[in-house]
Short mmCIF file of C-alpha atoms in Angstrom, two decimals:
data_model
loop_
_atom_site.label_atom_id
_atom_site.label_comp_id
_atom_site.label_asym_id
_atom_site.label_seq_id
_atom_site.Cartn_x
_atom_site.Cartn_y
_atom_site.Cartn_z
CA MET A 1 0.00 0.00 0.00
CA SER A 2 1.24 3.48 -0.85
CA SER A 3 2.79 5.55 1.89
CA GLN A 4 1.36 8.77 0.39
CA ALA A 5 -1.21 10.61 2.45
CA PRO A 6 -4.78 9.90 1.22
CA ASN A 7 -5.29 13.52 0.12
CA ALA A 8 -2.14 13.41 -2.01
CA LEU A 9 -3.36 10.22 -3.65
CA TRP A 10 -6.80 11.40 -4.68
CA LYS A 11 -5.58 14.83 -5.74
CA SER A 12 -2.99 13.26 -8.02
CA SER A 13 -5.58 11.04 -9.72
CA LEU A 14 -8.54 13.38 -10.22
CA ILE A 15 -9.04 16.84 -11.72
CA ASP A 16 -8.41 20.49 -10.99
CA LEU A 17 -11.83 22.07 -10.62
CA THR A 18 -10.39 25.49 -11.46
CA ASN A 19 -9.23 24.30 -14.89
CA PRO A 20 -12.15 24.44 -17.40
CA ARG A 21 -12.52 21.43 -19.68
CA LYS A 22 -15.08 19.88 -22.00
CA LEU A 23 -18.04 18.58 -20.05
CA SER A 24 -18.63 14.83 -20.13
CA ALA A 25 -20.05 12.15 -17.85
CA GLN A 26 -16.50 11.18 -16.82
CA THR A 27 -15.55 14.78 -16.04
CA ILE A 28 -18.66 15.18 -13.89
CA VAL A 29 -17.98 11.94 -11.99
CA LEU A 30 -14.35 12.88 -11.31
CA ALA A 31 -15.39 16.36 -10.23
CA ALA A 32 -17.98 14.83 -7.88
CA ILE A 33 -15.33 12.59 -6.30
CA THR A 34 -13.04 15.61 -5.92
CA ARG A 35 -15.77 17.60 -4.18
CA ILE A 36 -16.71 14.67 -1.91
CA GLU A 37 -13.08 14.19 -0.86
CA MET A 38 -12.76 17.90 -0.17
CA ALA A 39 -15.93 18.41 1.85
CA GLY A 40 -17.94 15.20 2.23
CA VAL A 41 -20.81 13.64 0.31
CA GLU A 42 -23.43 15.55 2.31
CA THR A 43 -22.18 18.85 0.81
CA LEU A 44 -22.47 17.69 -2.80
CA SER A 45 -25.31 19.08 -4.88
CA MET A 46 -25.86 19.33 -8.60
CA ARG A 47 -25.96 23.12 -8.31
CA SER A 48 -22.70 23.44 -6.36
CA LEU A 49 -20.95 20.92 -8.61
CA ALA A 50 -22.06 22.82 -11.72
CA ARG A 51 -20.78 26.06 -10.20
CA HIS A 52 -17.35 24.54 -9.61
CA LEU A 53 -17.31 23.20 -13.17
CA GLY A 54 -18.27 26.61 -14.53
CA VAL A 55 -21.50 25.43 -16.17
CA GLU A 56 -25.24 25.73 -15.58
CA ALA A 57 -26.80 23.12 -13.30
CA MET A 58 -29.11 21.97 -16.10
CA SER A 59 -26.03 20.94 -18.10
CA LEU A 60 -25.34 18.16 -15.58
CA TYR A 61 -28.86 16.76 -15.92
CA HIS A 62 -28.09 16.01 -19.57
CA TYR A 63 -25.76 13.30 -18.25
CA PHE A 64 -27.34 12.36 -14.91
CA LYS A 65 -31.04 12.60 -14.11
CA SER A 66 -30.46 13.17 -10.42
CA LYS A 67 -27.84 13.40 -7.69
CA GLU A 68 -28.66 9.79 -6.78
CA GLN A 69 -27.80 8.60 -10.29
CA LEU A 70 -24.58 10.59 -10.13
CA LEU A 71 -23.64 8.96 -6.81
CA ASP A 72 -24.29 5.56 -8.37
CA ALA A 73 -21.87 6.49 -11.14
CA VAL A 74 -19.31 7.67 -8.57
CA ALA A 75 -19.49 4.31 -6.79
CA GLU A 76 -19.10 2.51 -10.12
CA GLU A 77 -16.02 4.60 -10.93
CA LEU A 78 -14.34 3.45 -7.71
CA VAL A 79 -15.31 -0.16 -8.40
CA THR A 80 -13.63 0.22 -11.80
CA ARG A 81 -10.48 1.65 -10.19
CA ALA A 82 -10.43 -1.27 -7.73
CA ARG A 83 -10.68 -3.98 -10.38
CA PRO A 84 -8.33 -6.92 -9.77
CA ARG A 85 -5.05 -7.07 -11.69
CA VAL A 86 -4.53 -10.81 -11.16
CA GLU A 87 -6.72 -13.49 -12.77
CA SER A 88 -5.21 -16.71 -11.46
CA PRO A 89 -4.54 -18.77 -9.46
CA TRP A 90 -7.79 -18.20 -7.64
CA ASP A 91 -6.26 -17.50 -4.21
CA ALA A 92 -3.81 -14.90 -5.57
CA ALA A 93 -6.66 -13.34 -7.55
CA LEU A 94 -8.97 -13.02 -4.52
CA ARG A 95 -6.09 -11.66 -2.46
CA ASP A 96 -5.35 -9.03 -5.13
CA CYS A 97 -9.03 -8.05 -5.31
CA PHE A 98 -9.04 -7.56 -1.54
CA GLN A 99 -5.89 -5.43 -1.70
CA GLN A 100 -7.20 -3.27 -4.55
CA HIS A 101 -10.42 -2.50 -2.68
CA THR A 102 -8.73 -1.68 0.61
CA ALA A 103 -6.27 0.57 -1.24
CA ILE A 104 -9.21 2.47 -2.77
CA ALA A 105 -10.74 2.85 0.71
CA SER A 106 -7.52 4.49 1.93
CA GLN A 107 -7.12 6.60 -1.19
CA PHE A 108 -10.71 7.91 -1.28
CA PRO A 109 -11.84 7.77 2.36
CA ARG A 110 -14.88 10.04 1.98
CA THR A 111 -16.07 8.52 -1.29
CA ALA A 112 -15.32 4.80 -0.87
CA PRO A 113 -18.19 4.17 1.61
CA LEU A 114 -20.55 4.75 -1.32
CA ILE A 115 -19.42 1.38 -2.70
CA TYR A 116 -20.74 -0.35 0.41
CA SER A 117 -23.87 1.74 0.96
CA ARG A 118 -25.41 1.82 -2.51
CA LEU A 119 -27.12 -0.91 -4.50
CA LEU A 120 -24.72 -1.34 -7.42
CA ARG A 121 -26.52 -2.66 -10.47
CA ASP A 122 -24.38 -1.51 -13.40
CA GLY A 123 -21.91 -3.44 -15.54
CA GLN A 124 -18.71 -2.97 -13.58
CA SER A 125 -20.23 -4.10 -10.28
CA LEU A 126 -22.03 -7.07 -11.80
CA ARG A 127 -18.88 -8.12 -13.63
CA LEU A 128 -16.94 -7.97 -10.37
CA MET A 129 -19.54 -10.13 -8.62
CA GLU A 130 -19.38 -12.63 -11.47
CA TRP A 131 -15.57 -12.56 -11.33
CA ILE A 132 -15.51 -13.38 -7.60
CA LEU A 133 -17.97 -16.25 -8.07
CA GLU A 134 -15.79 -17.59 -10.91
CA ARG A 135 -12.76 -17.57 -8.60
CA LEU A 136 -14.75 -19.47 -5.96
CA ALA A 137 -15.70 -22.02 -8.63
CA GLN A 138 -12.02 -22.36 -9.55
CA ALA A 139 -11.24 -22.95 -5.89
CA GLY A 140 -13.59 -25.94 -5.92
CA ILE A 141 -16.42 -24.52 -3.83
CA ALA A 142 -19.63 -26.45 -4.45
CA GLU A 143 -22.31 -24.59 -6.41
CA GLN A 144 -24.69 -24.45 -3.45
CA GLN A 145 -21.95 -22.93 -1.24
CA ARG A 146 -20.63 -20.22 -3.58
CA LEU A 147 -23.15 -17.55 -2.57
CA HIS A 148 -22.34 -18.28 1.09
CA TRP A 149 -18.61 -17.71 0.55
CA PHE A 150 -19.28 -14.74 -1.74
CA ARG A 151 -21.13 -13.06 1.12
CA ILE A 152 -18.34 -13.83 3.59
CA TYR A 153 -15.68 -12.51 1.21
CA GLY A 154 -17.70 -9.36 0.51
CA THR A 155 -18.28 -8.74 4.21
CA VAL A 156 -14.56 -8.98 4.99
CA VAL A 157 -13.64 -6.65 2.10
CA ASP A 158 -16.35 -4.12 3.00
CA GLY A 159 -15.52 -4.22 6.71
CA PHE A 160 -11.84 -3.55 6.23
CA GLY A 161 -12.67 -0.91 3.62
CA LEU A 162 -14.87 1.02 6.04
CA LEU A 163 -12.25 0.68 8.77
CA LEU A 164 -9.55 2.12 6.53
CA SER A 165 -11.80 4.97 5.35
CA ARG A 166 -12.62 5.99 8.92
CA ARG A 167 -9.00 5.65 9.99
CA ALA A 168 -7.76 7.82 7.10
CA LEU A 169 -10.16 10.58 8.13
CA GLN A 170 -10.16 10.36 11.92
CA GLY A 171 -7.18 8.27 13.03
CA HIS A 172 -7.88 6.20 16.13
CA LEU A 173 -11.54 6.63 17.02
CA ILE A 174 -11.03 5.37 20.57
CA LYS A 175 -9.17 7.78 22.83
CA PRO A 176 -6.97 6.53 25.71
CA GLN A 177 -8.70 8.73 28.28
CA ASN A 178 -11.97 6.88 27.65
CA LEU A 179 -10.55 3.44 28.52
CA LYS A 180 -9.93 3.48 32.27
CA ALA A 181 -12.71 0.96 32.87
CA TYR A 182 -11.70 -1.28 29.95
CA PRO A 183 -8.22 -2.74 30.63
CA GLN A 184 -8.15 -5.19 27.73
CA LEU A 185 -9.21 -2.56 25.23
CA ARG A 186 -6.69 -0.11 26.70
CA LEU A 187 -3.92 -2.69 26.29
CA ALA A 188 -4.94 -3.46 22.71
CA MET A 189 -4.98 0.23 21.77
CA ALA A 190 -1.57 0.74 23.40
CA PHE A 191 -0.11 -1.90 21.05
CA ALA A 192 -1.85 -0.23 18.10
CA ARG A 193 -0.17 3.08 18.90
CA THR A 194 3.30 1.58 19.25
CA GLY A 195 3.14 -0.16 15.87
CA GLU A 196 2.87 -3.68 17.32
CA GLY A 197 -0.71 -3.88 16.12
CA ARG A 198 -0.24 -2.37 12.66
CA ILE A 199 -3.35 -2.35 10.53
CA ASP A 200 -1.52 -3.75 7.49
CA GLU A 201 -0.80 -6.89 9.53
CA SER A 202 -4.50 -7.12 10.39
CA LEU A 203 -5.33 -6.87 6.68
CA GLU A 204 -2.92 -9.66 5.79
CA THR A 205 -4.17 -11.88 8.61
CA GLY A 206 -7.79 -11.28 7.63
CA ILE A 207 -7.29 -12.30 4.00
CA ASP A 208 -5.08 -15.25 5.05
CA TRP A 209 -7.84 -16.62 7.27
CA LEU A 210 -10.41 -16.09 4.55
CA ILE A 211 -8.34 -17.89 1.91
CA GLU A 212 -7.72 -20.79 4.30
CA GLY A 213 -11.43 -20.98 5.02
CA ILE A 214 -12.22 -21.19 1.30
CA LYS A 215 -9.59 -23.92 0.83
CA SER A 216 -11.07 -25.90 3.71
CA ALA A 217 -14.60 -25.57 2.30
CA ALA A 218 -13.36 -26.63 -1.15
CA GLN A 219 -11.74 -29.70 0.37
CA GLU A 220 -15.00 -30.59 2.11
CA SER A 221 -16.81 -30.20 -1.23
CA ALA A 222 -14.32 -32.55 -2.88
CA GLU A 223 -14.71 -35.10 -0.09
CA ALA A 224 -18.48 -34.98 -0.36
CA LYS A 225 -18.23 -35.86 -4.07
CA LYS A 226 -16.24 -39.02 -3.44
CA PRO A 227 -18.24 -42.24 -3.63
CA SER A 228 -18.96 -43.86 -0.30
CA SER A 229 -16.76 -46.85 0.53
CA ALA A 230 -19.65 -48.55 2.34
#
């Protein structure tokens, strides 16, 4: 994962709102991400976005019928940026997918939660879902168990993504002065602050456990297919 600060990462990959350019759906989406990272999704409106782009608000409605449709497109853009770079073997591919999504959560901490909070129904999201299910099939997971493991995988990815987004914005949410009555939590947070409990190690352990769980389930599926010796 990059050592750059999150703000440096998203600024280097989006657009300068003060530099006029030809309006397009992609320009609007990137401008929306820029505004969200600057001030939060709750401050985004079609009118304010149009003002920063130097156009009339009605110009945006030519591309997006509503703010909700624009936010769907923003979420899809981040899904596209998080697409896996590795196709096989299945365990390396799922690990890479996990790493790409958690990197996006760190890079776009105010925008990434849209991926987890919106119902994604467009091509990129559906292709990603299909891709994950294909990797589970390659692993040997039985057909009736693939949705089960898809949900587990998605929950782990989304959970770590939200954790990284919150951490990038707020640092440690639990303050030491609030932990006098919670000795185990105080001890755990002390290790986190000294580097012994680094979050990158937690990420690696989480995906390791998940991959091992999938391998174990695949082995059980293979055993179940063997003819009985009785």
